[in-house]
CSV table of C-alpha atoms in Angstrom, one decimal:
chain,number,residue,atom,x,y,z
A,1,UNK,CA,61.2,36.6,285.1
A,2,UNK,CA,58.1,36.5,282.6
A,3,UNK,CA,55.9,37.1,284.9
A,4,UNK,CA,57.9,39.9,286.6
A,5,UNK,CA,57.7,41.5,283.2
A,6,UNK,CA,54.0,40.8,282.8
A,7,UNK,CA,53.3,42.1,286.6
A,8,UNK,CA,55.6,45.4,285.5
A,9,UNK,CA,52.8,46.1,282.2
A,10,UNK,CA,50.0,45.2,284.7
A,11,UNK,CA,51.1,47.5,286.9
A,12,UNK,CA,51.7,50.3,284.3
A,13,UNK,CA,47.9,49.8,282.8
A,14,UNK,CA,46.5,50.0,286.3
A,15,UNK,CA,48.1,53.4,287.0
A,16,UNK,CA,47.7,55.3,283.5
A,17,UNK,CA,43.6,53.8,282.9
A,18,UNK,CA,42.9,55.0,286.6
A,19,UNK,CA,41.1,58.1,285.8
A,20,UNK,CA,39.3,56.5,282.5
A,21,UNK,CA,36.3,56.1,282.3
A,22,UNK,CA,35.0,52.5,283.6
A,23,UNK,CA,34.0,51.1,280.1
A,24,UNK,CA,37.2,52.3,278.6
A,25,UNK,CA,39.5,51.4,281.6
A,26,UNK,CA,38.3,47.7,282.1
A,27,UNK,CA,38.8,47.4,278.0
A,28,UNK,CA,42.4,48.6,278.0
A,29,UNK,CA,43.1,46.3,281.2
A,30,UNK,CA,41.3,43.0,279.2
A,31,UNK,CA,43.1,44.0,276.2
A,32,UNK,CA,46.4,44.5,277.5
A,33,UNK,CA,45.7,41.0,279.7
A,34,UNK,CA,44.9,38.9,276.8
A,35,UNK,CA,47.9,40.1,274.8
A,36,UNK,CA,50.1,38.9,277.6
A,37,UNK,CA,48.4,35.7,278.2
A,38,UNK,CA,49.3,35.1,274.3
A,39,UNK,CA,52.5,36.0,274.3
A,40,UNK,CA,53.3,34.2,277.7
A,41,UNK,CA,51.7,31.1,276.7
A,42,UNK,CA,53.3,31.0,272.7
A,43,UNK,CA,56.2,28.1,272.0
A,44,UNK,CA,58.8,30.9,272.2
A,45,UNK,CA,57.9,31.7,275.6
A,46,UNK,CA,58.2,28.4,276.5
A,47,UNK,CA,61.8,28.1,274.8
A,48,UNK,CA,63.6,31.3,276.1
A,49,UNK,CA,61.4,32.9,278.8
A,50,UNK,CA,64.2,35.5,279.3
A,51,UNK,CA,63.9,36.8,275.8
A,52,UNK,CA,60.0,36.7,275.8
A,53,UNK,CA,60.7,38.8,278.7
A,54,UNK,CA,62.6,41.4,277.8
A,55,UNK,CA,60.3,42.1,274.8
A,56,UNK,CA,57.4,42.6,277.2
A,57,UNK,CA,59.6,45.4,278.9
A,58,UNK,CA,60.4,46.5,275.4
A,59,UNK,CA,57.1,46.6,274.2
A,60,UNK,CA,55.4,48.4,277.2
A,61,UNK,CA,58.4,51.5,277.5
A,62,UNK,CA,58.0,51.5,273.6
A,63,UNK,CA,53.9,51.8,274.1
A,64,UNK,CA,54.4,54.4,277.2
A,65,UNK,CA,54.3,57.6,275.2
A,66,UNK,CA,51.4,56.5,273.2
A,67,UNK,CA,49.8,55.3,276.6
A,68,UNK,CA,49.6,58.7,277.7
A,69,UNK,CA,48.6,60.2,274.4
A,70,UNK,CA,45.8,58.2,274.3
A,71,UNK,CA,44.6,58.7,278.3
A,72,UNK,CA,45.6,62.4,277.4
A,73,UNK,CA,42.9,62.0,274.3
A,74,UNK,CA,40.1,60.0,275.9
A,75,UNK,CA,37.3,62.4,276.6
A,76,UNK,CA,36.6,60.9,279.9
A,77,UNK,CA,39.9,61.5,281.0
A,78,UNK,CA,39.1,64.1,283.4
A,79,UNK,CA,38.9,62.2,286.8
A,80,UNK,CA,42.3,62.0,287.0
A,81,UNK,CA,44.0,65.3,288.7
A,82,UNK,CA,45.3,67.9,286.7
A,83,UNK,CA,48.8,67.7,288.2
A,84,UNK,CA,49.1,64.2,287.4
A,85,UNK,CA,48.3,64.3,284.2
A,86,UNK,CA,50.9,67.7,283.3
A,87,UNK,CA,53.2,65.3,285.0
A,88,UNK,CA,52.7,62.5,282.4
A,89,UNK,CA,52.2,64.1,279.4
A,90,UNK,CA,55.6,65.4,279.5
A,91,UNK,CA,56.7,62.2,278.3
A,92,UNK,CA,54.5,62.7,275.4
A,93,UNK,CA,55.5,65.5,274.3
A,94,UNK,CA,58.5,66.3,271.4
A,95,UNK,CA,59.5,69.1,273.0
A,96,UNK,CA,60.5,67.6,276.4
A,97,UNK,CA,62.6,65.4,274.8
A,98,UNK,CA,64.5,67.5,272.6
A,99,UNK,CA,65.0,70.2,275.7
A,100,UNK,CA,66.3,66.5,277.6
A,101,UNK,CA,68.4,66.5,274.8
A,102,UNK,CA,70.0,69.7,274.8
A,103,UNK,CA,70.2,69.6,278.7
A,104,UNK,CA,72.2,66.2,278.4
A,105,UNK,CA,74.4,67.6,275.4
A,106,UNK,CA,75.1,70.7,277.4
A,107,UNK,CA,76.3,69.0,280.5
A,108,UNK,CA,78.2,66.7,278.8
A,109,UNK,CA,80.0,69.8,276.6
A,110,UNK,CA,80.6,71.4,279.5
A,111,UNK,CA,83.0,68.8,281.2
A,112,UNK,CA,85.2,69.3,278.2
A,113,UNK,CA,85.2,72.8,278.3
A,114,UNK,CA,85.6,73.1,281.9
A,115,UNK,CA,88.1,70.9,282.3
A,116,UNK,CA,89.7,72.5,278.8
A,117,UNK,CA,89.2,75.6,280.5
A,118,UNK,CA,90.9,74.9,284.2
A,119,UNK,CA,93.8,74.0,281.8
A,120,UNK,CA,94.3,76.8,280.2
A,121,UNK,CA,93.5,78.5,283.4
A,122,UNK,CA,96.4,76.9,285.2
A,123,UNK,CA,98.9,77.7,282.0
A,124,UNK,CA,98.2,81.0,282.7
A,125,UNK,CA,98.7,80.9,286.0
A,126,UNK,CA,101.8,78.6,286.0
A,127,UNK,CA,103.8,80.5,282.8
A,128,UNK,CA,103.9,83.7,283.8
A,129,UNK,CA,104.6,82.8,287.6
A,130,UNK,CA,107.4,80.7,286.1
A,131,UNK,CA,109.0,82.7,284.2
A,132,UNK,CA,109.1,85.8,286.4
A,133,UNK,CA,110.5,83.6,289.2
A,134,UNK,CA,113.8,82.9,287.1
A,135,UNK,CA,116.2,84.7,288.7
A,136,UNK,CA,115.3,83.3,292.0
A,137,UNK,CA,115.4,79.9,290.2
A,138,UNK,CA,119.1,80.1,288.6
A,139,UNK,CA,120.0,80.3,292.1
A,140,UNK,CA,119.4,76.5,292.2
A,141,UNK,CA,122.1,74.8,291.1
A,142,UNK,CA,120.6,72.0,288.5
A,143,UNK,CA,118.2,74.3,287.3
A,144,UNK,CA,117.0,73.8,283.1
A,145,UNK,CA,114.6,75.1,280.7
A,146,UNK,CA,113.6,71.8,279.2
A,147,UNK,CA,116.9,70.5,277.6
A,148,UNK,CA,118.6,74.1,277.9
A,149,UNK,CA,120.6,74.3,281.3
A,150,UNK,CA,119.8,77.7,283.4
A,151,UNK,CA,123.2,79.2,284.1
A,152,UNK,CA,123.9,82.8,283.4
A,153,UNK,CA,122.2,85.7,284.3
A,154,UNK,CA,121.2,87.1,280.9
A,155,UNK,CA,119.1,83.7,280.5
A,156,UNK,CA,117.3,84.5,284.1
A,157,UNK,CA,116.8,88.2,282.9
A,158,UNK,CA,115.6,87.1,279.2
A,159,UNK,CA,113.2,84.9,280.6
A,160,UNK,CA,112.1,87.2,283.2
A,161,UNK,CA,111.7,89.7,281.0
A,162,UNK,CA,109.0,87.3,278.7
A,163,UNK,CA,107.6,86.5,281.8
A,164,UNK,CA,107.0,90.5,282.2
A,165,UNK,CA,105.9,90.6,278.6
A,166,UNK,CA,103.5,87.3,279.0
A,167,UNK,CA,102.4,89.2,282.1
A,168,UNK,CA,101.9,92.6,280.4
A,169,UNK,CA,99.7,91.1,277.4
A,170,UNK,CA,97.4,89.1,279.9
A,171,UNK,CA,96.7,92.6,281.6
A,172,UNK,CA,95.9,94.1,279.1
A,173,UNK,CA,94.0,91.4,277.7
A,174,UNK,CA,91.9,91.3,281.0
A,175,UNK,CA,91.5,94.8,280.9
A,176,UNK,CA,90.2,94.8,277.4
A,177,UNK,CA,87.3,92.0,278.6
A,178,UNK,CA,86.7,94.0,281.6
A,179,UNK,CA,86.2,97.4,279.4
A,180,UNK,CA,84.5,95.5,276.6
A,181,UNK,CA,81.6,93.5,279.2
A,182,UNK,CA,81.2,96.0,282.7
A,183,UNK,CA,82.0,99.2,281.2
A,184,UNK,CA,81.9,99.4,277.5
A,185,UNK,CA,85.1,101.2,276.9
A,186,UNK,CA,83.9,104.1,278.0
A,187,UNK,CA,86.3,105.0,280.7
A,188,UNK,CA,89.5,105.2,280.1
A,189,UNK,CA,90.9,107.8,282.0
A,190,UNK,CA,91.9,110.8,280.9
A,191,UNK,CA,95.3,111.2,281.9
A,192,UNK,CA,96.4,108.2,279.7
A,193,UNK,CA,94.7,110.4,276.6
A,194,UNK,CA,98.1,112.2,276.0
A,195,UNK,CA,100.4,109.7,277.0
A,196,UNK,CA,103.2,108.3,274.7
A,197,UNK,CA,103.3,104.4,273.8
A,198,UNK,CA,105.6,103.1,276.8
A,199,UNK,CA,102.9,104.7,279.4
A,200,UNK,CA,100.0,102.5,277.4
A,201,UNK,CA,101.9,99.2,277.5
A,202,UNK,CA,103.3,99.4,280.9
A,203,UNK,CA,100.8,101.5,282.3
A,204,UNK,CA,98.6,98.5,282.5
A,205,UNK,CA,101.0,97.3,285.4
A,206,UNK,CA,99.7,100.2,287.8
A,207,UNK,CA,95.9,99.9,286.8
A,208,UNK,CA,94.2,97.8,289.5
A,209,UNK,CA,91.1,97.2,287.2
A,210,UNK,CA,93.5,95.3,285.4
A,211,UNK,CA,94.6,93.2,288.3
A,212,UNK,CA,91.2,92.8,289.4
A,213,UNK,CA,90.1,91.8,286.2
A,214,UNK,CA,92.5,89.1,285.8
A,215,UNK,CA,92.1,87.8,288.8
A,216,UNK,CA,88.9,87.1,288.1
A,217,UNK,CA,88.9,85.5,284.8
A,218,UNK,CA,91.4,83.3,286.0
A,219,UNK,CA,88.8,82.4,289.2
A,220,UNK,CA,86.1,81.9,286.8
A,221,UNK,CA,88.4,79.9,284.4
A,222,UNK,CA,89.6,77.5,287.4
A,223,UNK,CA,86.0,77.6,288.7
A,224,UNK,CA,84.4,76.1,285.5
A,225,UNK,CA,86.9,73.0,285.7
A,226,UNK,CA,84.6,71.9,289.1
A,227,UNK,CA,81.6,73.0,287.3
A,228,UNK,CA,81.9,70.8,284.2
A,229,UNK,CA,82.8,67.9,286.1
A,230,UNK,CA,80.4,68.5,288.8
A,231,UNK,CA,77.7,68.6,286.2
A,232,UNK,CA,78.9,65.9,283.9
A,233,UNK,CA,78.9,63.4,287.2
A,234,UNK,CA,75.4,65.1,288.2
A,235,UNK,CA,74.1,63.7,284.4
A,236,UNK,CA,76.1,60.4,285.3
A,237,UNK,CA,74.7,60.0,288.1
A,238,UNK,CA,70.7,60.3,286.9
A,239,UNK,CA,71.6,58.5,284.1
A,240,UNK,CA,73.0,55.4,286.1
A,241,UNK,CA,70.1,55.4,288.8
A,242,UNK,CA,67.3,56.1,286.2
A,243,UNK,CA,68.4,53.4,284.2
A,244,UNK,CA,69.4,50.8,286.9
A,245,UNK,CA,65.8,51.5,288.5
A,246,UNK,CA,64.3,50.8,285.4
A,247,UNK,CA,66.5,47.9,284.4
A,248,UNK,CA,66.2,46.1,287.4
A,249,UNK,CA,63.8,43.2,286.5
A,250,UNK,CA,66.8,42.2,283.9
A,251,UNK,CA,69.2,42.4,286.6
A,252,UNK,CA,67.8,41.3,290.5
A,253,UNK,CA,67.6,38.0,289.6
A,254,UNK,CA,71.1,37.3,288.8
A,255,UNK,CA,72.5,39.8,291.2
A,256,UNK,CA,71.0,41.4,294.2
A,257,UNK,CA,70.8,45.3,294.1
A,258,UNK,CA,71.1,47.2,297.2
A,259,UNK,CA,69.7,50.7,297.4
A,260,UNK,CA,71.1,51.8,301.0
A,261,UNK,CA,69.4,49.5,303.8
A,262,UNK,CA,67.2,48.1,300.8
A,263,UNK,CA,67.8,45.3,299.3
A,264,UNK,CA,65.7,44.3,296.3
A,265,UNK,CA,64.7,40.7,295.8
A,266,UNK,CA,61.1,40.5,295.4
A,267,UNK,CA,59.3,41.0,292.3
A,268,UNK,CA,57.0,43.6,294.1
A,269,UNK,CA,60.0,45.9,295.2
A,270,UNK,CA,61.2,45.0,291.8
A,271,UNK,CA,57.8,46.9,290.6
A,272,UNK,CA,57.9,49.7,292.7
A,273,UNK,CA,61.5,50.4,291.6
A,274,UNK,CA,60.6,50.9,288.3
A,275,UNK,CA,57.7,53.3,289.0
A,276,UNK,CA,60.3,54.6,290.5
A,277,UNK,CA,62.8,55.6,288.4
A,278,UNK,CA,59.6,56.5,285.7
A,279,UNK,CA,58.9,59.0,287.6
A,280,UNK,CA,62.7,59.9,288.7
A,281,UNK,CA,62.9,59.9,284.3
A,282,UNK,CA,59.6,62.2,284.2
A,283,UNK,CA,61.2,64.8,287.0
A,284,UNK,CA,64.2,65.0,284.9
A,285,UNK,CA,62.1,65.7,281.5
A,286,UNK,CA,60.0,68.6,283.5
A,287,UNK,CA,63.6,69.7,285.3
A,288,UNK,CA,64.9,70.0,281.9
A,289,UNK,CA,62.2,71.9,280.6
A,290,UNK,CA,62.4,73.8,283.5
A,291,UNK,CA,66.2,75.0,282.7
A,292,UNK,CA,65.6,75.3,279.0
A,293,UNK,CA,62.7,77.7,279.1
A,294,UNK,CA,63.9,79.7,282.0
A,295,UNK,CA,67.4,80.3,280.0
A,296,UNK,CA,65.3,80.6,276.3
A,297,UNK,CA,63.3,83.7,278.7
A,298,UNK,CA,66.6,84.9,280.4
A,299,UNK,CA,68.1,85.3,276.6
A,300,UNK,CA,64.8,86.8,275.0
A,301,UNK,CA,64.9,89.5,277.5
A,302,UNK,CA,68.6,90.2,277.1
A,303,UNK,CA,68.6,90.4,273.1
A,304,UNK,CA,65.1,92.0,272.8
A,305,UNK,CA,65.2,95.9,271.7
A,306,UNK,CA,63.2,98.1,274.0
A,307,UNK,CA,60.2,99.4,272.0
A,308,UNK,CA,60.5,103.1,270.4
A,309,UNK,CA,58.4,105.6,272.2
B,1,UNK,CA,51.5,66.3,267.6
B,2,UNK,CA,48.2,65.7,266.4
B,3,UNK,CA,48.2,64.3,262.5
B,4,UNK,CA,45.8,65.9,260.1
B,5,UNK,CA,42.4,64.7,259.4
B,6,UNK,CA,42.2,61.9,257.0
B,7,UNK,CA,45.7,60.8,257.4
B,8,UNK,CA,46.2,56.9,257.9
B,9,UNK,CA,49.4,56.2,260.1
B,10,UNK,CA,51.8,53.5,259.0
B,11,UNK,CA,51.3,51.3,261.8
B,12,UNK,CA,47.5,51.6,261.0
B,13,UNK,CA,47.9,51.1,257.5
B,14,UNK,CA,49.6,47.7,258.6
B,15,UNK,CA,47.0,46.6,260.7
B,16,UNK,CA,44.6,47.4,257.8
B,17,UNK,CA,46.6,45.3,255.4
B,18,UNK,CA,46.9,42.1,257.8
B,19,UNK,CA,43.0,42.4,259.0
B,20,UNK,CA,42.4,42.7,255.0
B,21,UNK,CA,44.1,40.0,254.2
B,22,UNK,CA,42.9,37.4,257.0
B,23,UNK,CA,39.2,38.6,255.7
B,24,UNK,CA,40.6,37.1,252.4
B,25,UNK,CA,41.8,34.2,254.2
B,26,UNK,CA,38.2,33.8,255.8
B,27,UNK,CA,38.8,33.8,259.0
B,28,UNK,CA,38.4,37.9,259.5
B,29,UNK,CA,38.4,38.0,263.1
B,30,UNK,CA,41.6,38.7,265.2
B,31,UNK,CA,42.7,39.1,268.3
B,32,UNK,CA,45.1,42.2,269.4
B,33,UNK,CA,48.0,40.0,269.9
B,34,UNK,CA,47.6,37.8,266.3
B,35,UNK,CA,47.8,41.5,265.1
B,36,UNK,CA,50.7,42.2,266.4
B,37,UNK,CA,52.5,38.9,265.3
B,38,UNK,CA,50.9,39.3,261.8
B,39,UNK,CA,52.4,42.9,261.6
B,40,UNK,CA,55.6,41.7,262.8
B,41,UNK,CA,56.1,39.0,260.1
B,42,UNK,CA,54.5,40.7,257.3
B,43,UNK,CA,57.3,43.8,257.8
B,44,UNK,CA,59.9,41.4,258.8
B,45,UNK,CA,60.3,43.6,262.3
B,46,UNK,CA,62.5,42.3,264.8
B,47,UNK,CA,59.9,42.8,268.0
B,48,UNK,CA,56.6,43.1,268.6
B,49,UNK,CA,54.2,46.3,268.1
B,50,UNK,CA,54.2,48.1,271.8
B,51,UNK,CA,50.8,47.5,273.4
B,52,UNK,CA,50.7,51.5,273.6
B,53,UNK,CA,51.2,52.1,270.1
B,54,UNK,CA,49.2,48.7,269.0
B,55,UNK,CA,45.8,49.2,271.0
B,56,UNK,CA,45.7,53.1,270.4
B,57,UNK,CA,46.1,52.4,266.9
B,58,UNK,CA,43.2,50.0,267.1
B,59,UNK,CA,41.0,52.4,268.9
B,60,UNK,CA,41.4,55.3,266.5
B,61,UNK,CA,40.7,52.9,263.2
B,62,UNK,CA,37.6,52.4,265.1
B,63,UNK,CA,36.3,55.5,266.1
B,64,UNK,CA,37.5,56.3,262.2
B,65,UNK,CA,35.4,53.2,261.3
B,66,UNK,CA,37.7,51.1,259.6
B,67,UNK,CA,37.8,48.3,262.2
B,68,UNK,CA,35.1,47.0,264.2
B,69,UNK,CA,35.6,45.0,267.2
B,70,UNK,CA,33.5,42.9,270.0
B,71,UNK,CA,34.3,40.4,272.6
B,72,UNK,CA,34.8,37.0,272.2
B,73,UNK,CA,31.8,34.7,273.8
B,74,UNK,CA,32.1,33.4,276.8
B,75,UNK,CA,30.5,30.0,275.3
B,76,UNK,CA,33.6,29.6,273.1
B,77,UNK,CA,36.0,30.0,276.9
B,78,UNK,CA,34.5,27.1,278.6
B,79,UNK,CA,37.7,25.1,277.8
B,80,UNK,CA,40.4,27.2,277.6
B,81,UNK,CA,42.2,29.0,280.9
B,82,UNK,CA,42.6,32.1,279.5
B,83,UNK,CA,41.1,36.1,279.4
B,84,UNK,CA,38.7,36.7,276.8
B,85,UNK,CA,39.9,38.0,273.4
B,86,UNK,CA,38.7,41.5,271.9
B,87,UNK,CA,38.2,40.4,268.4
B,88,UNK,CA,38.7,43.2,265.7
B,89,UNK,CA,37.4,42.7,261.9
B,90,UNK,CA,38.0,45.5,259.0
B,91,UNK,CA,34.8,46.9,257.2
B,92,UNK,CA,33.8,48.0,253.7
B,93,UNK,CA,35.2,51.6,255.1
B,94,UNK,CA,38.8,50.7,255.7
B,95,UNK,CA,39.4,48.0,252.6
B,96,UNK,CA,38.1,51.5,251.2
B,97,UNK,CA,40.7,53.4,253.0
B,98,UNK,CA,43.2,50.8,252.0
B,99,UNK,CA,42.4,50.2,248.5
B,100,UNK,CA,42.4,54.1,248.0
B,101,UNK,CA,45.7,54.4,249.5
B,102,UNK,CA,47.6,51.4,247.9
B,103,UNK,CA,46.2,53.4,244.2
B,104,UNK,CA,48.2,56.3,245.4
B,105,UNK,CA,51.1,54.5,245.8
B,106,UNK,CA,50.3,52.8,242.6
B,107,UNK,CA,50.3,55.8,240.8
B,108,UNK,CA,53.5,56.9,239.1
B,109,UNK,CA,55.2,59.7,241.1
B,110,UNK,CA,56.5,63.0,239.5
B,111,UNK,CA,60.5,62.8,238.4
B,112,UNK,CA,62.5,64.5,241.2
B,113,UNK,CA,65.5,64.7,239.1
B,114,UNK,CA,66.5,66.7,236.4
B,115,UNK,CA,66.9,65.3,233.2
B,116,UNK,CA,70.4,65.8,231.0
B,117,UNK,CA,68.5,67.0,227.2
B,118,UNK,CA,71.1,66.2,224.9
B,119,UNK,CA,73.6,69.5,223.3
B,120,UNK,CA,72.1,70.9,220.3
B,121,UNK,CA,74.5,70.3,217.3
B,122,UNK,CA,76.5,73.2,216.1
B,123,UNK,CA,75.3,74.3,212.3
């Protein structure tokens, strides 16, 4: 397992001191070489090679960022291609990780919200259907209101008639969003200018913007439910392979992992899964930066004033 | 983010402070992973400097010239299976560095707090 980790550091110092310049890149390999050879050949090493082990892993990821800063500084850095190194210095930079931050906090909100959302959604959905549908329900004998046992008319016609109010408010409601977002209130219509008070509240009944409206809002309420979640297992789902790729060495030995037809159990596939889920980590950093600035533009150009001739 | 110039970094004030104090030992030459160990004890830190952080660290207090290093003779490997140590010693400019900067820690820091003056006694 030691020398799994040591081949996993090796590996790493090959890639990032490739386009250095010869004098530099053959130091940083000796260097690096000599430091494991210490630490593999100390007493501890020789007592718990697991341990010794991990902390190679632990030392290289913690050294990466300062791996690239330095290639990044090295004046004779420029052999190595341009995309390669906007690709690594991602991982370098504060930014990245804070926009990586925001991303993840974002998705993860938005499973609560969604599914607080589809909730609230189906409420709204479920209440007003509900109560409207009394009537019909009394006809069922066995029929209750929680404790309360639906009998008489006058409870089927109280409770349709809250079901019309429950219904009257949420039109009005979705009108009011609908006014307030697409059209900005300006169109109201002028017959309902003179109209007396019972026209304005049950008006809304008749006013298929209203319908429309709701129907929408309810949509995008039930929609966001499969959003959040779909996001929040999207993040899962990066986060689980990212860190399984990368945690491998600790965990092939003892049990083998299976990645479709593969099935790692050498320390070379070991490798190569790693690199692999460094650069599935790196895509994810550049994604996220990705998201963040194209949204931070989106808002910029909705908020900004147009300039005054 | 790039630090400002003149600015020593904790982790390089460290290796300044165990470099310094094997010179005082005399034996002033060590290798990168003796650094790290002697960093490691001398904070009481649970693990290792990273090789990232420890090496780039090295390099810059040599470009800065606080550190010199060379490579360990070949003479001195005829016995011993192993890769060839870089061998890093501080100079006269970085005991400077370190001696300048452990005075300014020395030196006794403003009050941040307000201080209570007591009520003045009513004729």
């Amino acid at each position: 397992m030691i020398r799994l980790a040591a081949a996993i550091v090796r590996c790493w110092v090959t890639v990032y001191t490739a386009g250095l310049e010869t004098t530099t890149r053959e130091r940083i390999r000796q260097e690096v070489e000599s430091d494991l050879w210490e630490q593999m050949n100390t007493g501890d090493a020789a007592r718990n090679p697991a341990r010794e082990a991990i902390i190679i892993v632990l030392r290289w990821t913690l050294g990466i960022p300062a791996d690239v800063q330095r290639m990044l500084d090295e004046p004779d850095s420029r052999g190595v291609t341009m995309w390669a190194m906007a690709f690594l210095s991602a991982a370098a930079q504060r930014r990245s990780w804070l926009n990586l931050l925001l991303v993840s906090g974002v998705s993860f909100s938005l499973l609560f919200i969604g599914i607080g959302t589809f909730i609230a959604g189906v409420f709204l959905i479920v209440i007003p259907a509900v109560l409207l549908a009394s009537p019909l329900i009394i006809l069922w004998s066995g029929a209750s209101l929680g404790a309360t046992p639906l009998a008489s008319v006058w409870q089927a016609l109280l409770l349709f008639l809250v079901g019309m109010a429950v219904l009257i408010v949420l039109l009005h409601l979705s009108r009011l969003v609908s006014l307030s977002l697409w059209l900005g209130g300006r169109n109201r219509g002028e017959q309902s200018k003179h109209a007396g008070l019972v026209y304005h509240i049950l008006g809304v009944l008749y006013d298929l913007r209203a319908w429309s409206s709701l129907l929408l809002i309810l949509l995008v309420m039930l929609s966001l439910g499969f959003l959040g979640l779909g996001t929040f297992i999207a993040a899962m789902v990066l986060v689980v392979t990212v860190g399984s790729f990368i945690a491998n060495p600790l965990i092939y030995p003892q049990h083998a992992v299976k990645i479709g037809p593969l099935v790692v159990d050498t320390p070379i596939e070991s490798a190569l899964l790693v690199v692999a889920g460094l650069w599935l980590a790196l895509l994810t950093l550049h994604v996220s930066n990705l998201v963040v600035g194209t949204i931070g533009k989106g808002m910029v150009s909705i908020f900004r004033r147009p300039a005054v001739q | 983010m790039r630090r400002k110039q003149g600015t020593i970094l904790p982790i390089e004030l460290a290796i300044l402070k165990v470099c310094a104090s094997r010179s005082l030992d005399g034996s002033p030459e060590c290798h990168g992973f003796l650094i790290a160990s002697l960093v490691k004890s001398t904070q009481d830190a649970k693990l290792l400097t990273a090789y990232g952080t420890l090496y780039r660290a090295l390099s810059r207090l040599e470009k800065a010239g606080f550190v010199t290093s060379r490579w360990e003779d070949a003479s001195s490997l005829a016995n011993e299976n192993r890769p060839r140590r870089r061998l890093y010693r501080i100079t006269n400019a970085g005991s400077e560095a370190l001696r300048v900067h452990e005075n300014l820690k020395s030196e006794p820091a403003m009050p941040t707090k307000f201080v209570r003056l007591p009520k003045p006694e009513l004729a």
